[in-house]
C-alpha positions as a printed Julia matrix, in Angstrom:
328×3 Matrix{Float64}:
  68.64  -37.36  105.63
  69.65  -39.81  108.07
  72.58  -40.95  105.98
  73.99  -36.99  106.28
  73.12  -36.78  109.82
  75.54  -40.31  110.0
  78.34  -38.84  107.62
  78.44  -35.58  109.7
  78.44  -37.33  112.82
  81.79  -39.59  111.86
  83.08  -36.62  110.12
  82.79  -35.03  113.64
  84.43  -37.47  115.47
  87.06  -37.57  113.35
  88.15  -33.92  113.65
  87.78  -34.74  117.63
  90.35  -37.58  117.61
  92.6   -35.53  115.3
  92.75  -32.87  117.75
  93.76  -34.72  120.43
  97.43  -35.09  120.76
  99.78  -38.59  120.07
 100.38  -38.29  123.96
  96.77  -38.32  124.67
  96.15  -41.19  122.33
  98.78  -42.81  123.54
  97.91  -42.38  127.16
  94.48  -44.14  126.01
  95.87  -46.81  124.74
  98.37  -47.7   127.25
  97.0   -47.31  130.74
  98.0   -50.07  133.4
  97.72  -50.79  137.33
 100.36  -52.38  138.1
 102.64  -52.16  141.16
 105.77  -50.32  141.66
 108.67  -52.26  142.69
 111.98  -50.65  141.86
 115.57  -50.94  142.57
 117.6   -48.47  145.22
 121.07  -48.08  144.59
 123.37  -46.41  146.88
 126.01  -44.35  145.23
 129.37  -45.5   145.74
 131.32  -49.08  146.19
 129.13  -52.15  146.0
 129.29  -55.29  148.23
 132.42  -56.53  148.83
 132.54  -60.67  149.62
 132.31  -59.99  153.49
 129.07  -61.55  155.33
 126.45  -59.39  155.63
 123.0   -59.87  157.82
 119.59  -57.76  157.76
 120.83  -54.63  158.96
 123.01  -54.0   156.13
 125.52  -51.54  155.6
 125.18  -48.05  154.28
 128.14  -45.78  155.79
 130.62  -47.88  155.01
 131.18  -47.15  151.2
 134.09  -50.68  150.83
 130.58  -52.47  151.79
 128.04  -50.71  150.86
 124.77  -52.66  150.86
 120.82  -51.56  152.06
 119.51  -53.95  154.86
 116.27  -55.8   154.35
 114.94  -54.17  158.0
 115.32  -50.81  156.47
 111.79  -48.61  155.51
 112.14  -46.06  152.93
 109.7   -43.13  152.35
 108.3   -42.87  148.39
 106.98  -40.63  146.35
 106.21  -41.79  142.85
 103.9   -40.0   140.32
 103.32  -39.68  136.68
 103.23  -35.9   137.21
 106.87  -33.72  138.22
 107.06  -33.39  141.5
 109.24  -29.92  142.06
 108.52  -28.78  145.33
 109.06  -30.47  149.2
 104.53  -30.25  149.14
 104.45  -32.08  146.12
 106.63  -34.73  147.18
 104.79  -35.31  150.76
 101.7   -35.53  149.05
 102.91  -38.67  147.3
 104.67  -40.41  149.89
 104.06  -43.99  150.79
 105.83  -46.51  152.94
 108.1   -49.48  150.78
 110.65  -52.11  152.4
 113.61  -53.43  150.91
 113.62  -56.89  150.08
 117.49  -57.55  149.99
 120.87  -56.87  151.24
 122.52  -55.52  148.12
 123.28  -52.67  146.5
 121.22  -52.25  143.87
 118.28  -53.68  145.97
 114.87  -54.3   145.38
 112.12  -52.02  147.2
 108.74  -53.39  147.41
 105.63  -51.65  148.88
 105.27  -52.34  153.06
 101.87  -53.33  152.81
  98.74  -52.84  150.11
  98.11  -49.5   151.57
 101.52  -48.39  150.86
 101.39  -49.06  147.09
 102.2   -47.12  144.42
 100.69  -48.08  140.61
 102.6   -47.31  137.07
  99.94  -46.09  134.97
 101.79  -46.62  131.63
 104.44  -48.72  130.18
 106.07  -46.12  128.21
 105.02  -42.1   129.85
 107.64  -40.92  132.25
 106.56  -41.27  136.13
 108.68  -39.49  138.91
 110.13  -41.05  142.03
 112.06  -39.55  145.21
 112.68  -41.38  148.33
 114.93  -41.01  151.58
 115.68  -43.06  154.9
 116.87  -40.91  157.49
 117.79  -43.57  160.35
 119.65  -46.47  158.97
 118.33  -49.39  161.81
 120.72  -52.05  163.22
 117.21  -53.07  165.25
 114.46  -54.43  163.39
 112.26  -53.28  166.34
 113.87  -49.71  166.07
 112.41  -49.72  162.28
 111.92  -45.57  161.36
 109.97  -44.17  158.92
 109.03  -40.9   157.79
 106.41  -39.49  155.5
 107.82  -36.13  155.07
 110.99  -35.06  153.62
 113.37  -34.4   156.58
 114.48  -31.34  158.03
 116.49  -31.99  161.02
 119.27  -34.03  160.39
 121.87  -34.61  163.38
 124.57  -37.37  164.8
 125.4   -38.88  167.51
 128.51  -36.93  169.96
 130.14  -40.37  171.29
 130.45  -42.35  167.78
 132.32  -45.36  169.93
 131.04  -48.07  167.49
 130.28  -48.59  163.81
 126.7   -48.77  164.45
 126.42  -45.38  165.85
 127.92  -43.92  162.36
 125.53  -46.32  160.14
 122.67  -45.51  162.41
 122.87  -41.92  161.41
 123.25  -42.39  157.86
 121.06  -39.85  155.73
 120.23  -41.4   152.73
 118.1   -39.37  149.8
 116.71  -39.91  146.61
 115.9   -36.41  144.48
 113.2   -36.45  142.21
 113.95  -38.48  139.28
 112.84  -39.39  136.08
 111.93  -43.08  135.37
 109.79  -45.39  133.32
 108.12  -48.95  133.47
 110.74  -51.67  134.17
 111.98  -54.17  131.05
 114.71  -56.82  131.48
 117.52  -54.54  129.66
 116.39  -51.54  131.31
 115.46  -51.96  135.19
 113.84  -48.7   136.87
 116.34  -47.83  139.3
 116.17  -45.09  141.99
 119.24  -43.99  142.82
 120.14  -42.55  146.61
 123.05  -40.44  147.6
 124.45  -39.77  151.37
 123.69  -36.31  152.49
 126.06  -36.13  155.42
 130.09  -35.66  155.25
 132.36  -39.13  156.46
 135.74  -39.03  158.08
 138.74  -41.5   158.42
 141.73  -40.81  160.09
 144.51  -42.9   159.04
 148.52  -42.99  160.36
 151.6   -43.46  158.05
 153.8   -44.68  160.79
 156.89  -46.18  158.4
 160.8   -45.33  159.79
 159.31  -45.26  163.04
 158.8   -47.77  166.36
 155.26  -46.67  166.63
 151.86  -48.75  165.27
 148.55  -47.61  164.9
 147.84  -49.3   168.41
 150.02  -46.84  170.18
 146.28  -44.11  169.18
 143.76  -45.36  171.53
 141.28  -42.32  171.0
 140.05  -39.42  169.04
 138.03  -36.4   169.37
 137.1   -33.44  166.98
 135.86  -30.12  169.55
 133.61  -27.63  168.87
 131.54  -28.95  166.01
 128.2   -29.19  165.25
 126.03  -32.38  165.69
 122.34  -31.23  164.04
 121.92  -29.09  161.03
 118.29  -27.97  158.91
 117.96  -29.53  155.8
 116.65  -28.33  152.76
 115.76  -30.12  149.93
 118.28  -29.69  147.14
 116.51  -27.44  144.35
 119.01  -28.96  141.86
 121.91  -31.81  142.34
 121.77  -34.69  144.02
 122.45  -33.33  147.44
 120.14  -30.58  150.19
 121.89  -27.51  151.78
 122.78  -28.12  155.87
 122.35  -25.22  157.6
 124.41  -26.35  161.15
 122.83  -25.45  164.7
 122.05  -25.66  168.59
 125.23  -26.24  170.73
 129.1   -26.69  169.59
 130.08  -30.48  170.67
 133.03  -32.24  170.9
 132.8   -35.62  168.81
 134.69  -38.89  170.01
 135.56  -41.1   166.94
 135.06  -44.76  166.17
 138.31  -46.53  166.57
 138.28  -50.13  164.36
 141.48  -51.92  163.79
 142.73  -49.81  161.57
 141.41  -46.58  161.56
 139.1   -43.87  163.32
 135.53  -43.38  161.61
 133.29  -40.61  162.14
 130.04  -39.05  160.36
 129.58  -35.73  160.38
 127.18  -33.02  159.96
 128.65  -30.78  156.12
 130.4   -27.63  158.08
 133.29  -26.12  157.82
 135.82  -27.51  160.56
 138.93  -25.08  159.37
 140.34  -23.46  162.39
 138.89  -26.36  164.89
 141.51  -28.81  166.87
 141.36  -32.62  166.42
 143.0   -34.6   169.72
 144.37  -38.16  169.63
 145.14  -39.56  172.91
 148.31  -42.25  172.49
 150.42  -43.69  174.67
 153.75  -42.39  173.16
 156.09  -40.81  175.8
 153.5   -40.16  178.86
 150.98  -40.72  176.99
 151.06  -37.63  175.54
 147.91  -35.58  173.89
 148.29  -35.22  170.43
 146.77  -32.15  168.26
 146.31  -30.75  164.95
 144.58  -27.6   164.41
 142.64  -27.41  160.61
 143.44  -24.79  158.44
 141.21  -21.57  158.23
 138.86  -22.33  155.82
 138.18  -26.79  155.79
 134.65  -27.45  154.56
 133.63  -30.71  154.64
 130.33  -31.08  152.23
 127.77  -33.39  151.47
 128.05  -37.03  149.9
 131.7   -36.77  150.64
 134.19  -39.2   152.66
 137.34  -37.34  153.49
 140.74  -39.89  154.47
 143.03  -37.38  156.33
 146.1   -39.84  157.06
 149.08  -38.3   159.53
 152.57  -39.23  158.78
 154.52  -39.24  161.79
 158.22  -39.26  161.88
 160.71  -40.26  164.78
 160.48  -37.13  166.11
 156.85  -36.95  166.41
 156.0   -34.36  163.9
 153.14  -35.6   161.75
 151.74  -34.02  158.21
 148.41  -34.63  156.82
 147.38  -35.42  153.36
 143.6   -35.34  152.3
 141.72  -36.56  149.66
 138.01  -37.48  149.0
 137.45  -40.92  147.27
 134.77  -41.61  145.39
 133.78  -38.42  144.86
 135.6   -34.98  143.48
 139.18  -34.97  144.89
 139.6   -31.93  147.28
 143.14  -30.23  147.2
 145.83  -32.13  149.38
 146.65  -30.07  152.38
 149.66  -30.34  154.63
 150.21  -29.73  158.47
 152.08  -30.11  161.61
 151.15  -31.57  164.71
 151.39  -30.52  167.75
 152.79  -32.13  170.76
Protein backbone atom coordinates (compact mmCIF):
# COMPACT_ATOMS: atom_id res chain seq x y z
CA UNK A 1 0.00 0.00 0.00
CA UNK A 2 2.65 2.30 0.81
CA UNK A 3 4.54 1.54 -2.37
CA UNK A 4 1.12 2.92 -4.41
CA UNK A 5 0.71 5.74 -2.13
CA UNK A 6 4.77 6.47 -3.28
CA UNK A 7 4.11 5.73 -7.11
CA UNK A 8 1.02 8.06 -7.06
CA UNK A 9 2.72 10.63 -5.24
CA UNK A 10 5.81 10.90 -8.01
CA UNK A 11 3.30 10.29 -10.62
CA UNK A 12 1.72 13.51 -9.18
CA UNK A 13 4.53 15.54 -9.19
CA UNK A 14 5.34 14.75 -12.38
CA UNK A 15 2.13 15.96 -14.06
CA UNK A 16 2.85 19.25 -11.78
CA UNK A 17 6.28 19.96 -13.31
CA UNK A 18 4.91 19.13 -16.77
CA UNK A 19 2.42 21.73 -16.46
CA UNK A 20 4.49 24.31 -15.68
CA UNK A 21 5.86 26.13 -18.61
CA UNK A 22 9.87 26.06 -20.09
CA UNK A 23 9.78 29.83 -18.94
CA UNK A 24 8.82 28.93 -15.51
CA UNK A 25 11.39 26.20 -15.33
CA UNK A 26 13.68 28.19 -16.66
CA UNK A 27 13.05 31.11 -14.39
CA UNK A 28 13.79 28.39 -11.52
CA UNK A 29 16.74 27.51 -12.64
CA UNK A 30 18.29 30.70 -13.47
CA UNK A 31 17.57 33.29 -10.82
CA UNK A 32 20.52 35.74 -9.82
CA UNK A 33 21.17 39.05 -7.65
CA UNK A 34 23.43 40.66 -9.20
CA UNK A 35 23.87 44.39 -9.85
CA UNK A 36 22.96 46.41 -12.77
CA UNK A 37 25.64 48.32 -14.34
CA UNK A 38 25.00 49.20 -17.95
CA UNK A 39 26.27 51.33 -20.66
CA UNK A 40 24.47 54.89 -21.82
CA UNK A 41 25.05 55.86 -25.19
CA UNK A 42 24.09 59.11 -26.55
CA UNK A 43 22.82 59.03 -30.06
CA UNK A 44 24.86 60.77 -32.45
CA UNK A 45 28.84 61.54 -33.06
CA UNK A 46 31.19 60.04 -30.51
CA UNK A 47 34.27 61.69 -28.90
CA UNK A 48 36.32 63.41 -31.03
CA UNK A 49 40.34 63.62 -29.78
CA UNK A 50 39.66 67.08 -28.01
CA UNK A 51 40.29 67.14 -24.02
CA UNK A 52 37.49 66.57 -22.15
CA UNK A 53 37.02 67.00 -18.09
CA UNK A 54 34.05 65.77 -15.69
CA UNK A 55 31.40 67.77 -16.99
CA UNK A 56 31.36 66.25 -20.28
CA UNK A 57 29.69 67.16 -23.27
CA UNK A 58 26.22 66.29 -24.42
CA UNK A 59 24.87 69.20 -26.85
CA UNK A 60 27.57 69.29 -28.82
CA UNK A 61 26.99 66.21 -31.17
CA UNK A 62 31.18 66.66 -32.99
CA UNK A 63 31.95 65.79 -29.11
CA UNK A 64 29.54 64.11 -27.75
CA UNK A 65 30.52 62.46 -24.46
CA UNK A 66 28.38 61.99 -20.80
CA UNK A 67 30.34 63.63 -17.84
CA UNK A 68 31.23 61.55 -14.83
CA UNK A 69 29.32 64.46 -12.45
CA UNK A 70 26.18 63.68 -14.28
CA UNK A 71 23.09 61.60 -12.20
CA UNK A 72 20.72 59.78 -14.27
CA UNK A 73 17.22 58.59 -13.14
CA UNK A 74 16.56 54.49 -13.76
CA UNK A 75 14.02 52.38 -14.08
CA UNK A 76 14.90 48.78 -14.69
CA UNK A 77 12.52 45.76 -14.26
CA UNK A 78 12.02 42.29 -15.47
CA UNK A 79 8.37 43.22 -16.06
CA UNK A 80 7.28 45.96 -19.28
CA UNK A 81 7.04 49.02 -18.06
CA UNK A 82 4.31 50.90 -20.53
CA UNK A 83 3.05 53.67 -18.73
CA UNK A 84 4.85 57.15 -17.06
CA UNK A 85 3.39 55.18 -13.24
CA UNK A 86 5.10 52.21 -14.08
CA UNK A 87 8.26 53.75 -14.84
CA UNK A 88 8.34 56.09 -11.51
CA UNK A 89 7.69 53.21 -9.56
CA UNK A 90 11.03 51.75 -10.62
CA UNK A 91 13.21 54.60 -10.56
CA UNK A 92 16.49 54.68 -8.77
CA UNK A 93 19.41 57.03 -8.72
CA UNK A 94 22.87 55.68 -10.92
CA UNK A 95 26.12 57.88 -11.75
CA UNK A 96 28.19 57.64 -14.64
CA UNK A 97 31.51 56.45 -14.18
CA UNK A 98 33.21 57.94 -17.40
CA UNK A 99 33.49 60.59 -19.92
CA UNK A 100 32.62 58.67 -23.06
CA UNK A 101 30.08 57.92 -25.13
CA UNK A 102 29.09 54.74 -24.63
CA UNK A 103 29.68 55.18 -20.81
CA UNK A 104 29.32 53.12 -17.98
CA UNK A 105 26.39 53.87 -15.36
CA UNK A 106 26.79 52.43 -12.02
CA UNK A 107 24.27 52.65 -9.11
CA UNK A 108 24.86 56.15 -6.77
CA UNK A 109 24.88 54.35 -3.71
CA UNK A 110 23.52 50.66 -2.33
CA UNK A 111 20.15 52.12 -1.95
CA UNK A 112 20.01 53.09 -5.48
CA UNK A 113 20.59 49.57 -6.88
CA UNK A 114 18.93 47.78 -9.24
CA UNK A 115 19.41 43.60 -9.41
CA UNK A 116 19.17 41.35 -12.82
CA UNK A 117 17.24 38.49 -11.76
CA UNK A 118 18.23 36.22 -14.71
CA UNK A 119 20.97 35.78 -17.14
CA UNK A 120 18.90 35.06 -20.05
CA UNK A 121 14.76 36.60 -19.39
CA UNK A 122 14.37 40.01 -20.86
CA UNK A 123 14.44 42.98 -18.12
CA UNK A 124 13.33 46.61 -19.14
CA UNK A 125 15.26 49.81 -18.61
CA UNK A 126 14.37 53.68 -19.22
CA UNK A 127 16.33 56.50 -17.92
CA UNK A 128 16.61 60.41 -18.50
CA UNK A 129 18.82 63.44 -17.17
CA UNK A 130 17.10 66.55 -17.56
CA UNK A 131 19.94 69.15 -16.43
CA UNK A 132 23.23 68.33 -17.94
CA UNK A 133 25.69 69.93 -14.83
CA UNK A 134 28.91 71.87 -15.61
CA UNK A 135 28.95 72.05 -11.44
CA UNK A 136 29.49 69.04 -9.57
CA UNK A 137 27.79 70.89 -6.64
CA UNK A 138 24.81 71.80 -9.01
CA UNK A 139 24.39 67.78 -9.44
CA UNK A 140 20.25 67.29 -10.44
CA UNK A 141 18.35 64.46 -10.19
CA UNK A 142 14.94 63.47 -10.67
CA UNK A 143 12.85 60.48 -9.78
CA UNK A 144 10.00 61.14 -12.00
CA UNK A 145 9.83 61.33 -15.64
CA UNK A 146 9.87 65.08 -16.54
CA UNK A 147 7.25 67.24 -17.58
CA UNK A 148 8.45 70.70 -17.83
CA UNK A 149 11.17 71.06 -20.00
CA UNK A 150 12.47 74.77 -20.77
CA UNK A 151 15.87 76.83 -21.80
CA UNK A 152 17.58 79.42 -20.93
CA UNK A 153 16.58 83.19 -23.00
CA UNK A 154 20.34 84.63 -22.97
CA UNK A 155 22.31 81.37 -24.32
CA UNK A 156 25.74 83.69 -24.25
CA UNK A 157 27.97 80.61 -23.57
CA UNK A 158 28.22 76.92 -24.43
CA UNK A 159 27.41 75.95 -21.01
CA UNK A 160 24.10 77.52 -20.97
CA UNK A 161 23.07 75.23 -24.18
CA UNK A 162 24.70 71.91 -22.53
CA UNK A 163 23.16 72.83 -19.24
CA UNK A 164 19.76 72.48 -20.74
CA UNK A 165 20.28 69.41 -22.53
CA UNK A 166 17.22 66.90 -22.21
CA UNK A 167 18.46 63.65 -22.45
CA UNK A 168 15.90 60.39 -22.42
CA UNK A 169 16.01 56.87 -22.52
CA UNK A 170 12.41 55.07 -23.62
CA UNK A 171 11.68 51.88 -22.30
CA UNK A 172 13.82 49.32 -23.75
CA UNK A 173 14.36 45.86 -24.01
CA UNK A 174 17.64 44.35 -22.64
CA UNK A 175 19.26 41.31 -21.16
CA UNK A 176 22.23 40.27 -18.78
CA UNK A 177 25.58 41.66 -20.07
CA UNK A 178 28.29 39.07 -21.92
CA UNK A 179 31.60 40.28 -23.44
CA UNK A 180 30.16 40.15 -27.22
CA UNK A 181 26.98 41.53 -26.25
CA UNK A 182 27.16 44.55 -23.61
CA UNK A 183 23.59 45.79 -22.25
CA UNK A 184 23.46 49.14 -23.54
CA UNK A 185 20.80 51.83 -22.85
CA UNK A 186 20.60 54.03 -25.40
CA UNK A 187 19.49 57.99 -24.83
CA UNK A 188 18.27 60.39 -27.40
CA UNK A 189 18.04 64.45 -27.09
CA UNK A 190 14.51 65.57 -26.78
CA UNK A 191 15.02 69.23 -27.56
CA UNK A 192 15.67 70.86 -31.22
CA UNK A 193 19.64 72.46 -31.80
CA UNK A 194 20.49 75.37 -34.01
CA UNK A 195 23.70 76.64 -35.84
CA UNK A 196 23.86 79.49 -37.84
CA UNK A 197 26.63 79.47 -40.20
CA UNK A 198 27.83 82.35 -43.04
CA UNK A 199 29.12 81.54 -46.61
CA UNK A 200 30.92 84.77 -46.99
CA UNK A 201 33.19 83.75 -50.35
CA UNK A 202 33.45 86.78 -53.30
CA UNK A 203 33.00 89.06 -50.59
CA UNK A 204 35.30 91.49 -48.06
CA UNK A 205 33.27 90.36 -45.15
CA UNK A 206 34.33 87.42 -42.33
CA UNK A 207 32.32 85.83 -39.92
CA UNK A 208 33.77 88.45 -37.34
CA UNK A 209 32.02 91.28 -39.02
CA UNK A 210 28.36 89.14 -36.91
CA UNK A 211 28.89 90.01 -33.38
CA UNK A 212 25.28 88.87 -32.22
CA UNK A 213 22.14 86.96 -32.74
CA UNK A 214 18.68 86.80 -31.58
CA UNK A 215 15.56 84.64 -32.56
CA UNK A 216 12.05 86.84 -31.16
CA UNK A 217 9.04 85.60 -30.13
CA UNK A 218 9.71 81.98 -29.30
CA UNK A 219 9.01 79.84 -26.70
CA UNK A 220 11.49 78.90 -23.87
CA UNK A 221 9.36 75.99 -21.70
CA UNK A 222 7.15 73.40 -23.20
CA UNK A 223 5.06 70.10 -21.29
CA UNK A 224 6.45 66.97 -22.01
CA UNK A 225 4.91 63.84 -22.53
CA UNK A 226 6.36 60.70 -22.60
CA UNK A 227 6.62 59.34 -26.11
CA UNK A 228 3.95 56.38 -26.38
CA UNK A 229 6.07 55.02 -29.28
CA UNK A 230 9.62 56.32 -30.86
CA UNK A 231 12.36 57.38 -29.30
CA UNK A 232 11.27 60.92 -28.69
CA UNK A 233 8.01 62.74 -26.14
CA UNK A 234 5.55 65.32 -27.69
CA UNK A 235 6.42 69.27 -26.48
CA UNK A 236 3.53 71.02 -26.04
CA UNK A 237 5.21 74.93 -25.96
CA UNK A 238 3.93 77.55 -23.23
CA UNK A 239 3.96 80.67 -20.77
CA UNK A 240 5.41 83.86 -22.42
CA UNK A 241 6.89 84.44 -26.15
CA UNK A 242 10.82 85.33 -25.59
CA UNK A 243 13.32 86.57 -27.61
CA UNK A 244 16.49 84.16 -27.52
CA UNK A 245 20.16 85.62 -27.81
CA UNK A 246 22.51 82.96 -29.40
CA UNK A 247 25.88 81.58 -28.43
CA UNK A 248 28.48 83.09 -30.62
CA UNK A 249 31.91 80.63 -30.70
CA UNK A 250 34.51 81.26 -33.28
CA UNK A 251 32.80 80.08 -35.86
CA UNK A 252 29.34 79.92 -35.51
CA UNK A 253 26.11 80.87 -33.39
CA UNK A 254 24.64 77.87 -31.20
CA UNK A 255 21.37 77.75 -29.70
CA UNK A 256 18.96 74.98 -28.08
CA UNK A 257 15.65 75.23 -28.47
CA UNK A 258 12.37 74.17 -27.25
CA UNK A 259 10.59 71.66 -30.78
CA UNK A 260 8.06 74.57 -32.18
CA UNK A 261 7.40 75.76 -35.15
CA UNK A 262 9.46 79.11 -35.77
CA UNK A 263 7.97 79.69 -39.57
CA UNK A 264 6.82 83.21 -39.83
CA UNK A 265 9.23 84.45 -36.76
CA UNK A 266 12.32 87.03 -37.54
CA UNK A 267 15.94 86.07 -36.69
CA UNK A 268 18.32 89.46 -36.15
CA UNK A 269 22.12 89.51 -36.51
CA UNK A 270 23.71 92.58 -35.37
CA UNK A 271 27.16 93.22 -37.63
CA UNK A 272 29.14 95.88 -38.13
CA UNK A 273 28.79 96.12 -41.98
CA UNK A 274 27.94 99.69 -43.20
CA UNK A 275 26.63 101.40 -39.77
CA UNK A 276 26.46 98.58 -38.29
CA UNK A 277 23.50 97.72 -39.76
CA UNK A 278 20.65 95.17 -38.28
CA UNK A 279 20.38 92.28 -40.24
CA UNK A 280 16.99 90.08 -40.64
CA UNK A 281 15.49 87.11 -42.06
CA UNK A 282 11.98 86.30 -41.58
CA UNK A 283 11.23 82.09 -41.65
CA UNK A 284 8.92 80.82 -43.94
CA UNK A 285 5.21 80.10 -42.89
CA UNK A 286 5.28 76.85 -41.76
CA UNK A 287 9.38 75.95 -40.10
CA UNK A 288 9.02 73.26 -37.45
CA UNK A 289 11.88 72.47 -35.74
CA UNK A 290 11.31 68.86 -33.89
CA UNK A 291 12.82 66.79 -31.46
CA UNK A 292 16.39 65.03 -31.52
CA UNK A 293 17.14 67.28 -34.40
CA UNK A 294 20.18 69.83 -35.05
CA UNK A 295 19.27 72.16 -37.85
CA UNK A 296 22.66 74.16 -39.72
CA UNK A 297 20.89 77.12 -41.47
CA UNK A 298 24.11 78.77 -43.19
CA UNK A 299 23.47 82.46 -45.03
CA UNK A 300 25.32 83.15 -48.14
CA UNK A 301 25.89 86.68 -48.48
CA UNK A 302 26.92 88.34 -51.63
CA UNK A 303 28.60 91.87 -52.24
CA UNK A 304 25.54 93.36 -52.20
CA UNK A 305 24.37 92.11 -48.99
CA UNK A 306 21.62 89.83 -50.00
CA UNK A 307 22.01 86.52 -48.19
CA UNK A 308 20.08 82.97 -48.95
CA UNK A 309 19.74 80.22 -46.55
CA UNK A 310 20.18 76.58 -47.02
CA UNK A 311 19.06 74.03 -44.26
CA UNK A 312 19.69 70.71 -43.52
CA UNK A 313 19.55 68.42 -40.39
CA UNK A 314 22.69 66.18 -39.85
CA UNK A 315 22.60 63.26 -38.20
CA UNK A 316 19.26 62.78 -38.37
CA UNK A 317 16.44 62.77 -41.38
CA UNK A 318 17.42 65.56 -43.84
CA UNK A 319 14.64 68.27 -43.87
CA UNK A 320 13.98 69.93 -47.38
CA UNK A 321 16.56 72.78 -48.25
CA UNK A 322 14.84 76.09 -48.13
CA UNK A 323 15.94 79.35 -49.65
CA UNK A 324 15.54 83.10 -48.56
CA UNK A 325 16.44 86.66 -48.68
CA UNK A 326 17.61 88.84 -46.14
CA UNK A 327 16.69 91.80 -45.25
CA UNK A 328 18.65 94.89 -44.72
Amino acid sequence: MKSTYSKYVFIAAMSLLAACSAEDTDTLGDAIHEPVVLNASLTGAQVSSRAITNTGNTADDENTSWGTDLEIALAFSDKNMTTSTAINDKVKKYKVQENKNPAAIEPFDAANTHYWTSKTKTHYVCGWCTKYVYDKSKAYYNAKVPTGPNVHVNQSTWVHIDSKDFLFAPVQAIKYPTASSPATINFYHQKSMMEIRFLLTGTSYTFSNFTACQLANIYTNSSWEYPATGNYGTHTPNGDLATVKFFRDTEAFRAIMIPQNIGGKTITFTSTIANNEAITFTFPEDYPLEPGKHYILTFNLSQDKVLSLKTQITNWVAAPVITGNLNL
